[in-house]
Backbone as a printed PyTorch tensor [residue, N CA C, xyz], in Angstrom:
tensor([[[-15.3620,  -6.3630,  -3.6920],
         [-14.2540,  -5.2240,  -4.4030],
         [-14.3970,  -3.6830,  -4.2040]],

        [[-14.2560,  -2.5960,  -4.3850],
         [-14.6820,  -1.7140,  -3.7920],
         [-14.6360,  -0.3710,  -5.1770]],

        [[-15.2210,   0.2130,  -5.1140],
         [-15.8510,   1.1950,  -6.3850],
         [-14.5010,   1.8480,  -6.4460]],

        [[-14.6900,   3.0050,  -7.4840],
         [-13.5060,   4.0290,  -7.4200],
         [-13.7170,   5.0570,  -6.9470]],

        [[-15.1470,   5.4860,  -6.4780],
         [-15.3040,   6.5870,  -5.5350],
         [-14.4940,   6.1710,  -4.3540]],

        [[-14.0540,   4.8830,  -3.6750],
         [-14.2690,   4.3500,  -2.9440],
         [-13.1510,   4.3370,  -2.3960]],

        [[-12.1520,   3.6500,  -3.6390],
         [-10.7780,   3.3190,  -3.7870],
         [ -9.5960,   4.6290,  -4.0780]],

        [[ -9.2570,   5.2310,  -3.2460],
         [ -7.8330,   6.2460,  -3.8550],
         [ -6.7490,   5.5570,  -4.0040]],

        [[ -6.4750,   5.9200,  -5.1460],
         [ -4.8750,   4.9420,  -5.2290],
         [ -3.9090,   6.0810,  -5.0830]],

        [[ -3.3180,   6.1060,  -3.2810],
         [ -2.1900,   6.9140,  -3.1370],
         [ -1.0230,   5.9480,  -2.6700]],

        [[  0.1610,   6.8850,  -2.5640],
         [  1.1250,   6.1040,  -2.1960],
         [  0.9540,   5.7120,  -0.8040]],

        [[  1.2900,   4.4460,  -0.3950],
         [  1.6030,   3.7010,   0.7830],
         [  1.9840,   4.9890,   1.5270]],

        [[  1.1520,   5.1930,   2.8560],
         [  2.1940,   5.7970,   4.1940],
         [  2.3740,   5.0740,   5.2840]],

        [[  4.0000,   5.7020,   5.6750],
         [  4.0310,   4.2680,   6.6250],
         [  4.7120,   5.6030,   7.6940]],

        [[  5.1610,   5.1950,   9.2500],
         [  5.5560,   6.0730,  10.2570],
         [  4.5640,   6.5600,  10.7570]],

        [[  5.6520,   7.8840,  11.2600],
         [  4.6320,   9.1040,  12.1990],
         [  4.2610,   9.8340,  11.5890]],

        [[  3.2610,  10.4530,  11.9770],
         [  2.3310,  11.4440,  11.0880],
         [  1.3110,  11.1180,  10.3220]],

        [[  1.0430,   9.3900,  10.2660],
         [ -0.2250,   8.9170,   9.5990],
         [ -1.0690,   8.7990,  10.3310]],

        [[ -2.3490,   8.6650,   9.9160],
         [ -3.6230,   8.8820,  10.4610],
         [ -3.9950,   7.3990,  10.5820]],

        [[ -4.0760,   6.6750,  12.0190],
         [ -4.4190,   5.6480,  13.1130],
         [ -5.9160,   5.1860,  12.4970]],

        [[ -5.7590,   3.5780,  12.2020],
         [ -6.9910,   3.4650,  11.7880],
         [ -6.8020,   2.2270,  12.1970]],

        [[ -8.0240,   1.4350,  12.7990],
         [ -7.8270,   0.2580,  13.6260],
         [ -8.3680,  -0.6650,  13.1510]],

        [[ -7.9700,  -2.0210,  12.9690],
         [ -8.1840,  -3.3590,  11.7760],
         [ -8.3350,  -4.1910,  12.8560]],

        [[ -9.4790,  -4.8770,  12.9190],
         [ -9.7720,  -6.2460,  13.8590],
         [ -9.1460,  -7.3060,  12.7570]],

        [[ -8.5210,  -7.8600,  13.7070],
         [ -8.0680,  -9.2480,  13.2630],
         [ -9.0050,  -9.9360,  12.0950]],

        [[-10.7100,  -9.9370,  12.6600],
         [-11.0970, -10.7170,  12.2930],
         [-11.9640,  -9.9610,  11.1850]],

        [[-11.3250,  -8.6240,  10.6140],
         [-11.8440,  -8.3650,   9.0370],
         [-10.3880,  -8.9040,   8.0990]],

        [[ -9.6760,  -8.7140,   9.1140],
         [ -8.6080,  -9.0360,   7.9320],
         [ -8.5290, -10.8060,   7.6800]],

        [[ -8.8230, -11.3400,   8.5540],
         [ -9.0520, -12.9700,   7.9630],
         [-10.5850, -12.7730,   7.2830]],

        [[-11.9090, -11.8640,   7.0760],
         [-12.7000, -12.5500,   6.2200],
         [-12.2720, -12.1360,   4.5680]],

        [[-11.1860, -10.8480,   4.6360],
         [-10.7080, -10.1660,   3.7740],
         [ -9.7550, -11.0930,   2.9970]],

        [[ -9.5500, -12.3280,   3.7830],
         [ -8.6250, -13.0860,   3.1510],
         [ -7.4030, -13.8630,   3.3100]],

        [[ -6.8330, -12.4990,   4.4830],
         [ -5.6600, -12.5750,   4.9210],
         [ -5.5210, -13.1370,   6.1630]],

        [[ -3.9840, -14.0040,   6.0540],
         [ -4.0550, -15.0120,   7.7640],
         [ -3.3940, -14.1370,   8.5960]],

        [[ -2.6110, -13.0480,   7.7350],
         [ -2.3480, -12.2490,   8.9410],
         [ -1.7420, -10.7060,   8.2370]],

        [[ -1.2200,  -9.8030,   8.8900],
         [ -0.4080,  -8.7210,   8.1130],
         [  0.5020,  -8.7320,   8.9430]],

        [[  1.8300,  -8.3730,   7.7330],
         [  3.4460,  -8.1120,   8.2780],
         [  3.2950,  -6.2950,   8.6400]],

        [[  3.7520,  -6.0770,   9.4890],
         [  4.3880,  -5.0780,   9.7260],
         [  4.9610,  -3.9760,   8.0850]],

        [[  4.4140,  -3.3120,   8.1140],
         [  4.5140,  -2.6880,   7.1680],
         [  4.1450,  -3.1020,   5.3670]],

        [[  3.6630,  -4.1620,   5.5920],
         [  2.6700,  -4.6380,   4.6160],
         [  1.7550,  -3.5170,   4.3590]],

        [[  1.8200,  -3.4220,   2.3120],
         [  1.2510,  -2.0220,   1.8330],
         [ -0.2610,  -2.9760,   1.6070]],

        [[ -1.2510,  -2.2850,   2.1820],
         [ -2.7760,  -2.5350,   1.9380],
         [ -3.2330,  -1.2540,   1.3430]],

        [[ -4.6980,  -1.5100,   1.2560],
         [ -5.7070,  -0.7570,   0.8050],
         [ -7.1290,  -1.0360,   1.7660]],

        [[ -7.4990,   0.1820,   2.7340],
         [ -8.3750,  -0.1440,   3.5100],
         [ -9.7610,   0.5920,   3.5540]],

        [[-11.0020,   0.0510,   3.3810],
         [-12.0290,   0.5970,   3.1120],
         [-12.3050,   0.8800,   4.7100]],

        [[-12.7260,   2.4540,   4.9250],
         [-12.7840,   2.4930,   6.4690],
         [-13.9110,   3.5630,   6.3670]],

        [[-14.3790,   3.6700,   7.8950],
         [-15.3540,   3.8640,   8.4700],
         [-15.6950,   4.4490,   9.5940]],

        [[-16.5910,   5.1220,  10.0930],
         [-15.7870,   5.8090,  11.1670],
         [-16.8590,   5.3100,  12.6000]],

        [[-16.0160,   4.7780,  13.4010],
         [-16.8600,   3.8980,  14.0380],
         [-17.1760,   4.6290,  15.6960]],

        [[-17.4840,   4.2300,  16.6370],
         [-17.7930,   4.7760,  17.6170],
         [-16.7000,   5.2620,  18.7160]],

        [[-15.6660,   4.7140,  18.1180],
         [-14.3890,   4.6860,  18.8770],
         [-13.1490,   5.5430,  18.1650]],

        [[-13.6920,   5.6920,  16.7220],
         [-12.7490,   6.4630,  15.7800],
         [-12.8890,   5.5720,  14.0590]],

        [[-12.1340,   6.2190,  13.5240],
         [-11.8440,   4.9880,  12.1720],
         [-11.5020,   3.7000,  12.2250]],

        [[-12.2180,   3.1220,  11.9810],
         [-11.9880,   1.4250,  11.3820],
         [-12.1100,   0.9830,  10.5340]],

        [[-11.3440,  -0.0320,   9.7560],
         [-11.5320,  -0.3840,   8.5910],
         [-12.7770,  -1.8650,   8.5030]],

        [[-13.5010,  -1.7210,   7.6690],
         [-14.4890,  -2.6850,   7.0750],
         [-13.5050,  -3.7360,   6.1440]],

        [[-12.7290,  -3.8140,   5.6540],
         [-11.8490,  -4.3460,   4.3940],
         [-11.0560,  -4.0310,   4.4130]],

        [[ -9.7780,  -4.9360,   3.8450],
         [ -8.4900,  -5.1100,   3.8200],
         [ -8.3480,  -5.4670,   2.2350]],

        [[ -7.4780,  -5.0400,   1.5430],
         [ -7.0920,  -5.3150,   0.2230],
         [ -6.0660,  -5.3570,   0.0770]],

        [[ -5.2660,  -6.3020,  -0.5160],
         [ -3.7940,  -6.1640,  -0.7920],
         [ -3.6900,  -5.0740,  -1.6590]],

        [[ -2.7730,  -4.5100,  -1.2590],
         [ -2.1520,  -3.2030,  -1.6970],
         [ -1.8240,  -3.1130,  -3.8460]],

        [[ -1.0240,  -3.9890,  -4.4390],
         [ -1.2110,  -4.1090,  -5.7810],
         [ -2.0700,  -4.5650,  -6.3300]],

        [[ -3.2800,  -5.8460,  -5.9980],
         [ -4.6100,  -5.8870,  -6.0340],
         [ -5.7690,  -4.3420,  -6.1180]],

        [[ -5.3980,  -3.7330,  -5.1180],
         [ -6.0640,  -2.6430,  -5.1250],
         [ -5.7690,  -1.1520,  -6.3950]],

        [[ -4.3250,  -1.3680,  -6.5790],
         [ -3.8730,  -0.4360,  -7.8820],
         [ -4.2280,  -1.6790,  -8.9240]],

        [[ -4.2040,  -2.7830,  -9.0580],
         [ -4.6130,  -3.1900, -10.5300],
         [ -6.1240,  -2.8580, -10.7320]],

        [[ -7.1510,  -3.1230,  -9.9750],
         [ -8.4680,  -2.7550,  -9.9420],
         [ -8.5060,  -1.0650, -10.7050]],

        [[ -7.8130,  -0.0160, -10.3720],
         [ -7.6180,   0.8110, -10.9000],
         [ -7.1610,   1.2390, -12.5630]],

        [[ -6.6150,   0.3950, -12.4540],
         [ -6.1160,  -0.0250, -14.4030],
         [ -7.4710,  -0.4200, -15.2020]]])
């Protein structure tokens, strides 16, 4: 679970001009997802890795937003 400081409940970004974040399938599966659908809204916990931004946790968007309430 992310803390309030780690989770910024912003509208989901989509399409061109949004930052790319690498999400490894192992992270997706460890987070409880079998797979991610194209365009599926999720919240990511992101770190700066050796090759750029990468996700270390994936949370369903509706779950992340509810946690803020």
